[in-house]
Tab-separated table of C-alpha atoms in Angstrom:
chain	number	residue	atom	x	y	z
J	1	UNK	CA	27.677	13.934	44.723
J	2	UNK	CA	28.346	14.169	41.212
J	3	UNK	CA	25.851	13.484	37.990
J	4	UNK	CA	27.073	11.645	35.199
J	5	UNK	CA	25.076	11.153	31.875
J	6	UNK	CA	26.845	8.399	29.405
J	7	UNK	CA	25.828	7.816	26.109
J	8	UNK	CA	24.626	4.849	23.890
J	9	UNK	CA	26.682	1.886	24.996
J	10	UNK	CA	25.789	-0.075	22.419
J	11	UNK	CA	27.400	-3.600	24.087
J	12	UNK	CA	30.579	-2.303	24.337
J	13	UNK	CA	30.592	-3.804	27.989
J	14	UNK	CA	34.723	-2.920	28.212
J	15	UNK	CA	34.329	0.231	27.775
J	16	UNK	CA	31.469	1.031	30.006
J	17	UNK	CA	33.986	-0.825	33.084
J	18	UNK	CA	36.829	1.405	31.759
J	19	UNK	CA	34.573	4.518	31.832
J	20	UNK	CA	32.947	4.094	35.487
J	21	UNK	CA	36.752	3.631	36.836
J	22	UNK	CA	38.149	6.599	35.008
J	23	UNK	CA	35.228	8.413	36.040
J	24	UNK	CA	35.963	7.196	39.672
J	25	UNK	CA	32.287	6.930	39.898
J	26	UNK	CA	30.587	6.094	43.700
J	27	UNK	CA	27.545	5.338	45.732
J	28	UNK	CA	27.154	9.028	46.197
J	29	UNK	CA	27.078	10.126	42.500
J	30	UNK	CA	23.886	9.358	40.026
J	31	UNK	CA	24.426	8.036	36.892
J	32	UNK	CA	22.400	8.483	33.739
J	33	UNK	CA	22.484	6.488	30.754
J	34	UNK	CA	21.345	8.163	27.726
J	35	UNK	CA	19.744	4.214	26.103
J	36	UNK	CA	21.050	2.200	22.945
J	37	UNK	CA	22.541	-0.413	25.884
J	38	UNK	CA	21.906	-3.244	23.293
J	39	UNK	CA	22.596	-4.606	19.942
J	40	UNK	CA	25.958	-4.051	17.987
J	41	UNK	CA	28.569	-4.314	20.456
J	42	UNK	CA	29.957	-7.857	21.838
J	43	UNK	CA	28.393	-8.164	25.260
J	44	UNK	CA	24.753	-5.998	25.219
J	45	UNK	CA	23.261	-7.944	28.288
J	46	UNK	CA	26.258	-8.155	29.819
J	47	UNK	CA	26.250	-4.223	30.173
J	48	UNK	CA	22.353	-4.448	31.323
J	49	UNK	CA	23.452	-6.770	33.741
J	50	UNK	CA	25.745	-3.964	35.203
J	51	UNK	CA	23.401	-1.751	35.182
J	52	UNK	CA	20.821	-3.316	36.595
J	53	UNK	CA	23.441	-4.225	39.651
J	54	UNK	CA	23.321	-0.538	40.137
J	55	UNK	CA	20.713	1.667	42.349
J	56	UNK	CA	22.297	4.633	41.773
J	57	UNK	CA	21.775	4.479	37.501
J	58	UNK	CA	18.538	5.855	35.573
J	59	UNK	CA	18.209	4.443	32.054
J	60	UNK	CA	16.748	6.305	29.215
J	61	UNK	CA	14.719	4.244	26.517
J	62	UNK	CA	16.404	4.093	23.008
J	63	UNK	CA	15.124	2.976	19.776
J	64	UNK	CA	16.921	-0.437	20.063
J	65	UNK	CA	15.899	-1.323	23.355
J	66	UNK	CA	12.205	-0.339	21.925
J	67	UNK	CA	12.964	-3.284	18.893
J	68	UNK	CA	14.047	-5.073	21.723
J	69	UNK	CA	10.633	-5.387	23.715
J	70	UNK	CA	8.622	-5.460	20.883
J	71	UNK	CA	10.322	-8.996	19.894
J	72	UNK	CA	9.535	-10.187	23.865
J	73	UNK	CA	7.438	-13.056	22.471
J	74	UNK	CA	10.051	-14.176	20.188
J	75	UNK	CA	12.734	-13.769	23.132
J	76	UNK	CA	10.569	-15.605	24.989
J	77	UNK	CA	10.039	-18.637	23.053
J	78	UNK	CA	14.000	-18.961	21.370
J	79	UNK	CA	14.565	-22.168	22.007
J	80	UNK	CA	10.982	-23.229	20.252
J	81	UNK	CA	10.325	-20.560	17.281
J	82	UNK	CA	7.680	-21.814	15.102
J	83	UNK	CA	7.273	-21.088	11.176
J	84	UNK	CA	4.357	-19.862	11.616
J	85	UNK	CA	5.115	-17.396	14.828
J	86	UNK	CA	8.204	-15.878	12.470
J	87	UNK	CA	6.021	-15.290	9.846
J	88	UNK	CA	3.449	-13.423	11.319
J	89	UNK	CA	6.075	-11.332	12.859
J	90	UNK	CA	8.473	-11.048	10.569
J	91	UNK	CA	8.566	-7.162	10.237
J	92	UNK	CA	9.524	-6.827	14.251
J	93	UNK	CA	12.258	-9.282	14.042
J	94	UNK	CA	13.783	-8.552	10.389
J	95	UNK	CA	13.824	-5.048	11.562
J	96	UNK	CA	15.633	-5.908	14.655
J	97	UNK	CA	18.310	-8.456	13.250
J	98	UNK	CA	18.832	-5.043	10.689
J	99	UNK	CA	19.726	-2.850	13.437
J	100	UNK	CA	22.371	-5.110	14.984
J	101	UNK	CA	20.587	-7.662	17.233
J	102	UNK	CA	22.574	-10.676	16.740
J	103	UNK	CA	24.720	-10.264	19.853
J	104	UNK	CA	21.939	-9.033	22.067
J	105	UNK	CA	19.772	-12.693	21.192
J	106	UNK	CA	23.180	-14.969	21.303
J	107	UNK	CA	23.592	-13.663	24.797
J	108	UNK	CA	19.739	-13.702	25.387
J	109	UNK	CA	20.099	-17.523	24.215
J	110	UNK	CA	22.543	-18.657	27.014
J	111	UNK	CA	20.044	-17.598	30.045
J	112	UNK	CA	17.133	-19.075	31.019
J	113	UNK	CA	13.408	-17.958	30.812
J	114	UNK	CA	13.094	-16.712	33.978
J	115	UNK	CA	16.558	-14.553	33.728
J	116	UNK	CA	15.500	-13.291	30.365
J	117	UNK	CA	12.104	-11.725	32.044
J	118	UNK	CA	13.941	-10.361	34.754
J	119	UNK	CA	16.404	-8.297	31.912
J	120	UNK	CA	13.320	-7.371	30.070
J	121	UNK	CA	11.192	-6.099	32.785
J	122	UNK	CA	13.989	-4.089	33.778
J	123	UNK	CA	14.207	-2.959	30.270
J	124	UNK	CA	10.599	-1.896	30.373
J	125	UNK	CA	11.385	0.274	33.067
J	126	UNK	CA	13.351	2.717	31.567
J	127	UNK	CA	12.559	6.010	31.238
J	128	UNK	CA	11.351	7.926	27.873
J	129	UNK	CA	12.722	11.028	29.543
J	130	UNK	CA	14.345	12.909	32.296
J	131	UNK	CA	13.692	16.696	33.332
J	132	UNK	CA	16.438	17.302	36.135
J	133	UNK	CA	18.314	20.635	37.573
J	134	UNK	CA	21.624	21.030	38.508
J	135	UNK	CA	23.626	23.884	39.735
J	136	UNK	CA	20.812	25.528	38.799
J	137	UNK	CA	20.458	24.534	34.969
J	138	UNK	CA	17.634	22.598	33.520
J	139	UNK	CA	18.633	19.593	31.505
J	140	UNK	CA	16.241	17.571	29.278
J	141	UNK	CA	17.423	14.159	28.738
J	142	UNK	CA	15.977	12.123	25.648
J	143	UNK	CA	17.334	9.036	23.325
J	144	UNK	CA	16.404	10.579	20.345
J	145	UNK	CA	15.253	13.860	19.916
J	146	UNK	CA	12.059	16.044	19.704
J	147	UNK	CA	10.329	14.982	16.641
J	148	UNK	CA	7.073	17.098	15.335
J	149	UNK	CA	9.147	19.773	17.958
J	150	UNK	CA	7.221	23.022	19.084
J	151	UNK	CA	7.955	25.106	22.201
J	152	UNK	CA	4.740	25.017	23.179
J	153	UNK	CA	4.562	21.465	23.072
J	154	UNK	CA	5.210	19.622	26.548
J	155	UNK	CA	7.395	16.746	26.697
J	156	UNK	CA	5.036	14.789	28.109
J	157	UNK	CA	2.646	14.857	24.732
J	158	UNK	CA	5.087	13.833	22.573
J	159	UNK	CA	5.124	10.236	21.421
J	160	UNK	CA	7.720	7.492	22.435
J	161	UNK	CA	8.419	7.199	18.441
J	162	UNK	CA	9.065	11.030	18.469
J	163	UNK	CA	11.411	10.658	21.520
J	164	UNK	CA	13.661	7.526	21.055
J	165	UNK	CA	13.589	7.561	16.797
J	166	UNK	CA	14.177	11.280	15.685
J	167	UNK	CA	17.168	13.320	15.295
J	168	UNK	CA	17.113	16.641	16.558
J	169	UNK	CA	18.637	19.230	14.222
J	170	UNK	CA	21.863	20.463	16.417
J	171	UNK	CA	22.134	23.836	14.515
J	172	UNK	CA	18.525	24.792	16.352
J	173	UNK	CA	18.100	26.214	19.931
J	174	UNK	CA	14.909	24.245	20.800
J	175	UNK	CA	14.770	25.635	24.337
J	176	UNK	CA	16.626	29.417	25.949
J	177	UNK	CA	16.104	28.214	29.356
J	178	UNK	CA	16.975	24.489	29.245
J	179	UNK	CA	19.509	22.235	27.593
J	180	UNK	CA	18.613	19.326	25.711
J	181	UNK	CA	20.589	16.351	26.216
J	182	UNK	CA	21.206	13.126	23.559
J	183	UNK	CA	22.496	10.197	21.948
J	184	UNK	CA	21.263	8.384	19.079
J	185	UNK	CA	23.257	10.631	16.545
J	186	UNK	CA	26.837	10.099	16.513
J	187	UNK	CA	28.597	13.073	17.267
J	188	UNK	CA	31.250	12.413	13.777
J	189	UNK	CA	27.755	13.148	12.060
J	190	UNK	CA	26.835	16.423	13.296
J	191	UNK	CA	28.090	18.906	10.785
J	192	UNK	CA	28.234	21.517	13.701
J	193	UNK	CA	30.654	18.976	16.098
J	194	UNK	CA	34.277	20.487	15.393
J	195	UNK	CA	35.639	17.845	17.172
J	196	UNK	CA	34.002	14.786	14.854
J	197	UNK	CA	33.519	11.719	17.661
J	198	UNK	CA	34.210	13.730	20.791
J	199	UNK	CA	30.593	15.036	22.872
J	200	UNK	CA	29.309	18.224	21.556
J	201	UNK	CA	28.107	21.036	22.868
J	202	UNK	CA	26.582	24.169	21.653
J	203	UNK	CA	23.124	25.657	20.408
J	204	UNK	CA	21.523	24.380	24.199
J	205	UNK	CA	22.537	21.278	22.840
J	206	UNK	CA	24.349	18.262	24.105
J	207	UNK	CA	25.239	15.121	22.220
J	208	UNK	CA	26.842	12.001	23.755
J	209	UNK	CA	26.661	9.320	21.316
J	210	UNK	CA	30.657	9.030	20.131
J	211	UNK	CA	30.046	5.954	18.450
J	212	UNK	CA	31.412	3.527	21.154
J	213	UNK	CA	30.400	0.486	18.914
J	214	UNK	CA	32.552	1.748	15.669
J	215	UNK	CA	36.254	0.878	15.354
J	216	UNK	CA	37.251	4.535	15.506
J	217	UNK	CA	34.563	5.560	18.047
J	218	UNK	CA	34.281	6.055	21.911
J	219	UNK	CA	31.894	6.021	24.622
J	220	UNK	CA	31.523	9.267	26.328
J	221	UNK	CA	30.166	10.762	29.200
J	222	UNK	CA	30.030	14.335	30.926
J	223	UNK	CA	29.533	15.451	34.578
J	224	UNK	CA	26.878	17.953	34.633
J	225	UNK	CA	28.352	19.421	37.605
J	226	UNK	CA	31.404	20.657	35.914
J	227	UNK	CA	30.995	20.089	32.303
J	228	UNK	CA	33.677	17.372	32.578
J	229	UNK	CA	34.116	15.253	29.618
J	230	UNK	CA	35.033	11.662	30.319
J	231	UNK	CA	36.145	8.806	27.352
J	232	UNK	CA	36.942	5.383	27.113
J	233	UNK	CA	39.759	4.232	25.046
């Protein structure tokens, strides 16, 4: 059994295929996916869909799948959106259509009510964390980061906001004993990453967001296993 952690797919439903078949992944392996599934890229429920077809995957929230369920109402109700409904909710759903939601509601559009629930309370379900061990090394997974971060703070009292919207600062060892895994900041954007776009590691830190979504970009993943870095494209 291997573990494999991908980052934020962002849509890019071509690239997750190409990834799972380079990384040969099974039924015996677990897969982890680090959130940022929608918005952006071409086919966002499309690569839920997948997903969702498989028992061996944990999702991690990410800020856009947060957007995401806090426009259910307005998913809900698409195909009869009243004046008065948009503007009383205007903030959620301008703030959403900013961060690259087009693609996620044309797809949303084609299904019906009932198939639309069924992707959102699977949504719902995903985690705003993971704690796991392997080969005896802790890993914490989170979207985001650790915002408001203390060591003596547990995970568990930090606040969704704090996990799926801040950036951690990558030249900072938050933890000696544990590694803290993320995606949400592309790696081209971490001043620390001297491979700009490719995963990076260092400080107890690892990032997996290569900007999948971006013409130049990637999506990544790494076995935890053996530290095995795996790329579409």
């Amino acid at each position: 059994m291997s573990t494999y952690v991908i980052g934020d797919v962002h849509g890019e439903f071509n690239q997750l295929l190409e990834l799972l078949n380079t990384m040969d992944f099974s039924s015996k392996d677990w897969l982890y996916v680090m959130g940022d599934v929608v918005d952006k890229g071409e086919h966002p429920i499309k690569s839920l869909q997948l997903l969702m077809g498989l028992p061996n995957c944990t999702c991690l929230m990410g800020n856009h799948e947060l957007m995401m369920l806090n426009n259910r109402e307005m998913i809900n109700n698409l195909d009869n959106l009243s004046t008065e409904f948009i503007e009383n909710n205007c903030f959620d759903i301008l703030d959403w259509l900013n961060n690259g939601a087009e693609s996620t509601l044309c797809e949303l559009s084609e299904l019906s009510l009932d198939e639309r629930n069924k992707i959102l309370d699977y949504v719902e379900k995903f985690k705003p964390y993971v704690e796991l061990s392997v080969n005896g090394v802790d890993y914490l997974l989170v979207h985001g980061g650790l915002g408001n971060f203390s060591v003596e703070k547990s995970i568990a009292d930090y606040s969704l906001e704090e996990l799926v919207w801040d950036r951690p600062d990558y030249s900072k060892k938050y933890f000696s004993n544990k590694i803290l895994v993320t995606g949400h900041t592309p790696t081209q954007r971490i001043k620390e990453n001297t491979l700009p776009g490719y995963i990076f590691i260092g400080n107890n830190h690892i990032a997996l967001d290569c900007g999948a979504f971006s013409t130049k970009g990637k999506l990544a993943c790494i076995c935890l296993e053996t530290m095995e870095e795996f790329y579409s494209r």
